[in-house]
Amino acid sequence: FEALRHLSPPEYQMLNNMKLLTTSAVYRMVMQRRLTILQWLALVLLAVGMTVATMEPVVVSDARSVAATRDETEGGALVGLGCMLIVAWCSAFASVSNEWLIKRSTGVLEANFWLYVFGLFPCCWQIWATPGAWPRLLRLEGFSMLTWSIIFCNAVLGQTIAFLL
């Protein structure tokens, strides 16, 4: 949500949809599959459509006030753009690596094992990097019964969908 501090909601949404383009590029590189001209054209048209749909009409008299508001934000639009670029590329690599793990696994149990193992690394890094995280985690601080119920239901749902598909 750091990007929302520096971007307007339409700009945020437009840059959030950039995940489609980054995922396509990463998919092409990692999975070594060529995209046809028609697929690339569809991606370009989708990006242009997203840009046009999220643009706010700017009246000439308001142009100075928009620029002044932009300069007053903490760090400006470049910080927001940087945040969204990081989000888009992380999302792309996560999606494509999950697809790669699933396609090379022999079964759903092996695929789930590898997905959970690779998901464990960022969680452990966050706990290690956050001061006082281990004691809070051991006390289950901040987790109510509702939270545990939601986690349990999502875990059961995920396993059910994995076995059905």
Coordinates of N, CA and C in Angstrom, one line a residue:
F1 N 0.8 -1.2 0.0 CA 0.0 0.0 0.0 C 0.9 1.3 0.0
E2 N 2.1 1.1 0.0 CA 3.0 2.2 0.0 C 2.9 3.0 -1.3
A3 N 2.6 2.3 -2.4 CA 2.4 2.9 -3.7 C 1.2 3.8 -3.7
L4 N 0.2 3.5 -3.0 CA -1.0 4.3 -2.9 C -0.8 5.7 -2.3
R5 N 0.2 5.7 -1.4 CA 0.6 7.0 -0.8 C 1.2 8.0 -1.9
H6 N 1.7 7.5 -3.0 CA 2.4 8.3 -4.0 C 1.6 8.3 -5.3
L7 N 0.6 7.5 -5.5 CA -0.1 7.5 -6.8 C -1.6 7.7 -6.5
S8 N -2.2 8.2 -7.5 CA -3.7 8.3 -7.5 C -4.3 6.9 -7.7
P9 N -5.5 6.7 -7.3 CA -6.1 5.4 -7.5 C -6.1 4.9 -9.0
P10 N -6.4 5.8 -10.0 CA -6.4 5.3 -11.3 C -5.0 4.9 -11.8
E11 N -4.0 5.7 -11.4 CA -2.6 5.4 -11.7 C -2.2 4.0 -11.0
Y12 N -2.6 3.9 -9.8 CA -2.3 2.6 -9.1 C -2.9 1.4 -9.8
Q13 N -4.1 1.5 -10.2 CA -4.8 0.4 -10.9 C -4.2 0.1 -12.2
M14 N -3.8 1.1 -12.9 CA -3.2 0.9 -14.2 C -1.8 0.2 -14.1
L15 N -1.0 0.7 -13.1 CA 0.3 0.1 -12.9 C 0.1 -1.3 -12.3
N16 N -0.9 -1.6 -11.5 CA -1.2 -2.9 -10.9 C -1.5 -3.9 -12.1
N17 N -2.2 -3.4 -13.1 CA -2.5 -4.3 -14.2 C -1.2 -4.6 -15.1
M18 N -0.1 -3.9 -14.8 CA 1.1 -4.2 -15.5 C 1.6 -5.6 -15.3
K19 N 1.0 -6.3 -14.2 CA 1.4 -7.7 -13.9 C 1.2 -8.6 -15.2
L20 N 0.2 -8.3 -16.0 CA -0.1 -9.1 -17.1 C 1.1 -9.1 -18.1
L21 N 1.7 -7.9 -18.3 CA 2.8 -7.8 -19.2 C 4.1 -8.4 -18.7
T22 N 4.3 -8.2 -17.4 CA 5.5 -8.8 -16.8 C 5.4 -10.3 -16.7
T23 N 4.2 -10.8 -16.4 CA 4.0 -12.2 -16.3 C 4.2 -12.9 -17.7
S24 N 3.7 -12.2 -18.7 CA 3.9 -12.7 -20.1 C 5.4 -12.8 -20.5
A25 N 6.1 -11.8 -20.1 CA 7.5 -11.7 -20.5 C 8.3 -12.8 -19.7
V26 N 8.0 -13.0 -18.4 CA 8.7 -14.0 -17.6 C 8.3 -15.4 -18.1
Y27 N 7.0 -15.6 -18.4 CA 6.5 -16.9 -18.9 C 7.3 -17.3 -20.1
R28 N 7.5 -16.3 -21.0 CA 8.2 -16.6 -22.3 C 9.6 -17.0 -22.0
M29 N 10.3 -16.3 -21.1 CA 11.7 -16.6 -20.8 C 11.8 -18.0 -20.0
V30 N 11.0 -18.1 -19.0 CA 11.2 -19.3 -18.1 C 10.7 -20.6 -18.8
M31 N 9.5 -20.5 -19.3 CA 8.9 -21.7 -19.9 C 9.4 -22.0 -21.3
Q32 N 10.1 -21.0 -21.8 CA 10.7 -21.1 -23.2 C 9.7 -21.4 -24.2
R33 N 8.6 -20.7 -24.1 CA 7.5 -20.8 -25.1 C 7.4 -19.5 -25.9
R34 N 7.3 -19.6 -27.1 CA 7.1 -18.4 -27.9 C 5.7 -17.9 -27.9
L35 N 5.5 -16.6 -27.8 CA 4.2 -16.0 -28.0 C 4.1 -15.6 -29.4
T36 N 2.9 -15.8 -30.0 CA 2.7 -15.4 -31.4 C 2.5 -13.9 -31.5
I37 N 2.6 -13.4 -32.7 CA 2.4 -11.9 -32.9 C 1.0 -11.5 -32.4
L38 N 0.0 -12.4 -32.6 CA -1.3 -12.1 -32.2 C -1.4 -12.0 -30.7
Q39 N -0.7 -12.8 -30.0 CA -0.7 -12.8 -28.5 C 0.0 -11.5 -28.0
W40 N 1.1 -11.1 -28.6 CA 1.8 -9.9 -28.2 C 0.9 -8.7 -28.5
L41 N 0.2 -8.7 -29.7 CA -0.6 -7.6 -30.1 C -1.8 -7.5 -29.1
A42 N -2.3 -8.7 -28.6 CA -3.4 -8.7 -27.7 C -2.9 -8.0 -26.3
L43 N -1.7 -8.3 -25.9 CA -1.2 -7.8 -24.7 C -1.0 -6.3 -24.8
V44 N -0.5 -5.8 -26.0 CA -0.3 -4.4 -26.2 C -1.7 -3.7 -26.2
L45 N -2.7 -4.2 -26.9 CA -4.0 -3.6 -26.9 C -4.6 -3.6 -25.5
L46 N -4.4 -4.7 -24.7 CA -4.9 -4.7 -23.4 C -4.2 -3.6 -22.5
A47 N -2.9 -3.4 -22.7 CA -2.2 -2.4 -21.9 C -2.7 -1.0 -22.3
V48 N -2.9 -0.8 -23.6 CA -3.4 0.5 -24.1 C -4.9 0.7 -23.5
G49 N -5.7 -0.3 -23.6 CA -7.0 -0.2 -23.1 C -7.1 0.1 -21.6
M50 N -6.2 -0.5 -20.8 CA -6.1 -0.3 -19.4 C -5.7 1.2 -19.1
T51 N -4.8 1.6 -19.9 CA -4.3 3.0 -19.8 C -5.4 4.0 -20.1
V52 N -6.1 3.8 -21.2 CA -7.1 4.7 -21.6 C -8.3 4.7 -20.6
A53 N -8.6 3.5 -20.1 CA -9.8 3.3 -19.2 C -9.5 4.0 -17.8
T54 N -8.3 4.0 -17.4 CA -8.0 4.6 -16.0 C -7.5 6.0 -16.1
M55 N -7.4 6.6 -17.3 CA -7.0 8.0 -17.3 C -8.1 8.9 -16.9
E56 N -7.7 9.9 -16.1 CA -8.7 10.9 -15.7 C -8.6 12.1 -16.7
P57 N -9.7 12.6 -17.0 CA -9.7 13.8 -17.9 C -9.1 15.0 -17.1
V58 N -8.1 15.7 -17.7 CA -7.4 16.8 -17.1 C -7.8 18.1 -17.8
V59 N -8.4 19.0 -17.1 CA -8.8 20.3 -17.7 C -7.5 21.1 -17.6
V60 N -7.3 22.0 -18.7 CA -6.1 22.8 -18.8 C -5.9 23.6 -17.6
S61 N -6.9 24.2 -17.0 CA -6.7 25.0 -15.8 C -6.3 24.3 -14.6
D62 N -6.6 22.9 -14.6 CA -6.3 22.1 -13.4 C -4.9 21.5 -13.6
A63 N -4.2 21.7 -14.7 CA -2.9 21.0 -14.9 C -1.9 21.5 -13.9
R64 N -1.9 22.8 -13.5 CA -1.0 23.3 -12.6 C -1.2 22.8 -11.2
S65 N -2.5 22.6 -10.8 CA -2.8 22.1 -9.5 C -2.5 20.6 -9.4
V66 N -2.6 19.9 -10.5 CA -2.3 18.5 -10.5 C -0.8 18.3 -10.3
A67 N 0.0 19.1 -11.0 CA 1.5 19.1 -10.9 C 1.9 19.5 -9.5
A68 N 1.3 20.5 -8.9 CA 1.7 21.0 -7.6 C 1.3 19.9 -6.6
T69 N 0.2 19.3 -6.7 CA -0.2 18.2 -5.8 C 0.8 17.1 -5.9
R70 N 1.3 16.7 -7.1 CA 2.2 15.6 -7.3 C 3.5 15.9 -6.6
D71 N 4.0 17.2 -6.7 CA 5.3 17.6 -6.1 C 5.2 17.6 -4.6
E72 N 4.1 17.7 -4.0 CA 3.9 17.8 -2.5 C 3.9 16.4 -1.9
T73 N 3.7 15.3 -2.7 CA 3.7 14.0 -2.1 C 5.1 13.6 -1.7
E74 N 5.2 12.6 -0.7 CA 6.5 12.2 -0.2 C 7.2 11.3 -1.3
G75 N 8.1 11.9 -2.0 CA 8.9 11.2 -3.0 C 8.3 11.2 -4.3
G76 N 7.1 11.6 -4.5 CA 6.4 11.7 -5.8 C 6.1 10.4 -6.4
A77 N 5.8 10.5 -7.7 CA 5.3 9.4 -8.4 C 6.4 8.3 -8.7
L78 N 7.7 8.7 -8.6 CA 8.7 7.7 -8.9 C 8.8 6.6 -7.8
V79 N 8.5 7.0 -6.6 CA 8.5 6.0 -5.5 C 7.3 5.0 -5.8
G80 N 6.2 5.6 -6.1 CA 5.0 4.7 -6.4 C 5.2 3.8 -7.6
L81 N 5.9 4.4 -8.6 CA 6.2 3.6 -9.8 C 7.2 2.5 -9.5
G82 N 8.2 2.8 -8.7 CA 9.1 1.8 -8.2 C 8.5 0.7 -7.5
C83 N 7.6 1.0 -6.5 CA 6.9 0.0 -5.8 C 6.1 -0.9 -6.7
M84 N 5.4 -0.3 -7.6 CA 4.5 -1.1 -8.5 C 5.4 -2.0 -9.5
L85 N 6.5 -1.5 -9.9 CA 7.4 -2.3 -10.7 C 7.9 -3.5 -9.9
I86 N 8.3 -3.3 -8.7 CA 8.7 -4.4 -7.8 C 7.5 -5.4 -7.6
V87 N 6.3 -4.9 -7.4 CA 5.2 -5.8 -7.2 C 4.9 -6.6 -8.5
A88 N 5.0 -5.9 -9.6 CA 4.7 -6.6 -10.9 C 5.7 -7.7 -11.2
W89 N 7.0 -7.4 -11.0 CA 8.0 -8.4 -11.3 C 7.9 -9.6 -10.3
C90 N 7.7 -9.3 -9.0 CA 7.6 -10.3 -8.0 C 6.4 -11.2 -8.3
S91 N 5.3 -10.6 -8.6 CA 4.1 -11.4 -9.0 C 4.4 -12.3 -10.2
A92 N 5.0 -11.7 -11.2 CA 5.3 -12.5 -12.4 C 6.2 -13.7 -12.1
F93 N 7.3 -13.5 -11.3 CA 8.2 -14.6 -11.0 C 7.5 -15.6 -10.1
A94 N 6.7 -15.2 -9.2 CA 5.9 -16.1 -8.3 C 5.0 -17.0 -9.1
S95 N 4.2 -16.3 -10.0 CA 3.2 -17.0 -10.8 C 3.9 -18.0 -11.7
V96 N 4.9 -17.6 -12.4 CA 5.5 -18.5 -13.4 C 6.3 -19.6 -12.7
S97 N 6.9 -19.3 -11.6 CA 7.6 -20.4 -10.8 C 6.6 -21.4 -10.3
N98 N 5.5 -21.0 -9.8 CA 4.4 -21.9 -9.4 C 4.0 -22.8 -10.6
E99 N 3.8 -22.2 -11.7 CA 3.4 -23.0 -12.9 C 4.5 -24.0 -13.3
W100 N 5.8 -23.5 -13.2 CA 6.9 -24.4 -13.5 C 6.9 -25.6 -12.6
L101 N 6.7 -25.3 -11.3 CA 6.8 -26.4 -10.3 C 5.6 -27.4 -10.5
I102 N 4.5 -26.9 -10.8 CA 3.3 -27.7 -11.0 C 3.5 -28.6 -12.3
K103 N 4.0 -28.0 -13.3 CA 4.2 -28.7 -14.6 C 5.3 -29.8 -14.5
R104 N 6.3 -29.6 -13.7 CA 7.3 -30.6 -13.6 C 7.1 -31.6 -12.5
S105 N 6.1 -31.4 -11.7 CA 5.8 -32.4 -10.6 C 5.1 -33.6 -11.2
T106 N 5.3 -34.7 -10.5 CA 4.6 -36.0 -11.0 C 3.2 -36.1 -10.5
G107 N 2.8 -35.4 -9.4 CA 1.5 -35.4 -8.9 C 1.1 -34.2 -8.1
V108 N -0.1 -34.1 -7.6 CA -0.6 -33.0 -6.9 C 0.1 -32.9 -5.5
L109 N 0.4 -34.0 -4.9 CA 1.0 -34.0 -3.6 C 2.5 -33.4 -3.7
E110 N 3.2 -33.8 -4.7 CA 4.5 -33.3 -4.9 C 4.5 -31.8 -5.2
A111 N 3.6 -31.4 -6.1 CA 3.5 -30.0 -6.4 C 3.2 -29.2 -5.2
N112 N 2.2 -29.6 -4.4 CA 1.9 -28.9 -3.2 C 3.1 -28.8 -2.2
F113 N 3.9 -29.9 -2.1 CA 5.0 -29.9 -1.3 C 6.0 -28.9 -1.7
W114 N 6.3 -28.8 -3.0 CA 7.3 -27.8 -3.5 C 6.8 -26.4 -3.4
L115 N 5.5 -26.2 -3.6 CA 4.9 -24.9 -3.4 C 5.0 -24.4 -2.0
Y116 N 4.8 -25.3 -1.0 CA 4.9 -24.9 0.4 C 6.3 -24.7 0.8
V117 N 7.2 -25.5 0.3 CA 8.6 -25.4 0.6 C 9.2 -24.0 0.1
F118 N 8.8 -23.7 -1.1 CA 9.3 -22.4 -1.6 C 8.6 -21.2 -1.0
G119 N 7.4 -21.4 -0.5 CA 6.7 -20.4 0.2 C 7.2 -20.1 1.6
L120 N 7.9 -21.2 2.1 CA 8.5 -21.1 3.5 C 9.6 -20.1 3.5
F121 N 10.4 -20.0 2.5 CA 11.6 -19.1 2.5 C 11.3 -17.6 2.8
P122 N 10.3 -17.0 2.0 CA 10.1 -15.6 2.4 C 9.5 -15.4 3.7
C123 N 8.7 -16.4 4.2 CA 8.1 -16.3 5.5 C 9.2 -16.3 6.6
C124 N 10.1 -17.2 6.5 CA 11.2 -17.3 7.4 C 12.1 -16.1 7.4
W125 N 12.3 -15.6 6.2 CA 13.1 -14.3 6.1 C 12.5 -13.2 6.8
Q126 N 11.1 -13.1 6.6 CA 10.4 -12.0 7.2 C 10.5 -12.1 8.8
I127 N 10.3 -13.3 9.3 CA 10.4 -13.5 10.7 C 11.8 -13.2 11.2
W128 N 12.8 -13.6 10.5 CA 14.2 -13.3 10.9 C 14.5 -11.9 10.8
A129 N 14.0 -11.1 9.8 CA 14.3 -9.7 9.6 C 13.5 -8.8 10.6
T130 N 12.4 -9.3 11.1 CA 11.6 -8.4 12.0 C 12.0 -8.6 13.4
P131 N 12.4 -7.5 14.1 CA 12.8 -7.7 15.5 C 11.6 -8.1 16.4
G132 N 11.8 -9.1 17.2 CA 10.7 -9.6 18.2 C 9.7 -10.4 17.5
A133 N 9.9 -10.9 16.3 CA 8.8 -11.6 15.6 C 8.7 -13.0 16.2
W134 N 9.8 -13.7 16.6 CA 9.6 -15.0 17.1 C 8.8 -15.1 18.3
P135 N 9.0 -14.3 19.3 CA 8.2 -14.4 20.5 C 6.7 -14.1 20.2
R136 N 6.4 -13.1 19.4 CA 5.0 -12.8 19.0 C 4.4 -14.0 18.3
L137 N 5.2 -14.6 17.4 CA 4.7 -15.8 16.7 C 4.4 -17.0 17.6
L138 N 5.3 -17.2 18.6 CA 5.1 -18.3 19.5 C 3.9 -18.1 20.4
R139 N 3.6 -16.8 20.7 CA 2.4 -16.5 21.5 C 1.2 -16.5 20.7
L140 N 1.3 -16.6 19.4 CA 0.2 -16.4 18.4 C -0.5 -15.1 18.6
E141 N 0.3 -14.1 18.8 CA -0.2 -12.8 19.1 C -0.9 -12.2 17.8
G142 N -2.1 -11.7 18.0 CA -2.9 -11.1 17.0 C -3.8 -12.1 16.2
F143 N -3.8 -13.3 16.6 CA -4.6 -14.3 16.0 C -5.8 -14.7 16.8
S144 N -7.0 -14.4 16.4 CA -8.2 -14.8 17.1 C -8.7 -16.1 16.5
M145 N -9.8 -16.6 17.1 CA -10.4 -17.8 16.6 C -11.0 -17.6 15.2
L146 N -11.4 -16.4 15.0 CA -11.9 -16.1 13.6 C -10.8 -16.2 12.6
T147 N -9.6 -15.7 12.9 CA -8.5 -15.8 12.1 C -8.1 -17.2 11.8
W148 N -8.0 -18.1 12.8 CA -7.7 -19.5 12.7 C -8.7 -20.2 11.9
S149 N -10.0 -19.8 12.0 CA -11.1 -20.5 11.3 C -10.9 -20.1 9.8
I150 N -10.6 -18.9 9.5 CA -10.4 -18.5 8.1 C -9.2 -19.2 7.5
I151 N -8.1 -19.3 8.2 CA -6.9 -20.0 7.7 C -7.2 -21.5 7.5
F152 N -8.0 -22.1 8.4 CA -8.3 -23.5 8.2 C -9.2 -23.7 7.0
C153 N -10.2 -22.9 6.9 CA -11.1 -23.0 5.7 C -10.4 -22.8 4.4
N154 N -9.5 -21.8 4.3 CA -8.7 -21.6 3.1 C -7.8 -22.8 2.8
A155 N -7.2 -23.4 3.8 CA -6.3 -24.5 3.6 C -7.1 -25.7 3.1
V156 N -8.3 -26.0 3.7 CA -9.1 -27.1 3.2 C -9.6 -26.8 1.8
L157 N -10.0 -25.6 1.5 CA -10.4 -25.2 0.2 C -9.3 -25.4 -0.9
G158 N -8.1 -24.9 -0.5 CA -7.0 -25.1 -1.4 C -6.7 -26.5 -1.7
Q159 N -6.7 -27.4 -0.7 CA -6.4 -28.8 -0.9 C -7.5 -29.5 -1.7
T160 N -8.8 -29.1 -1.5 CA -9.9 -29.7 -2.2 C -9.8 -29.3 -3.7
I161 N -9.5 -28.0 -4.0 CA -9.4 -27.6 -5.4 C -8.2 -28.3 -6.0
A162 N -7.1 -28.5 -5.3 CA -5.9 -29.1 -5.9 C -6.3 -30.6 -6.3
F163 N -7.0 -31.3 -5.5 CA -7.4 -32.7 -5.8 C -8.4 -32.8 -6.9
L164 N -9.3 -31.8 -6.9 CA -10.3 -31.9 -8.0 C -9.8 -31.5 -9.3
L165 N -8.9 -30.6 -9.4 CA -8.3 -30.2 -10.7 C -7.2 -31.1 -11.1

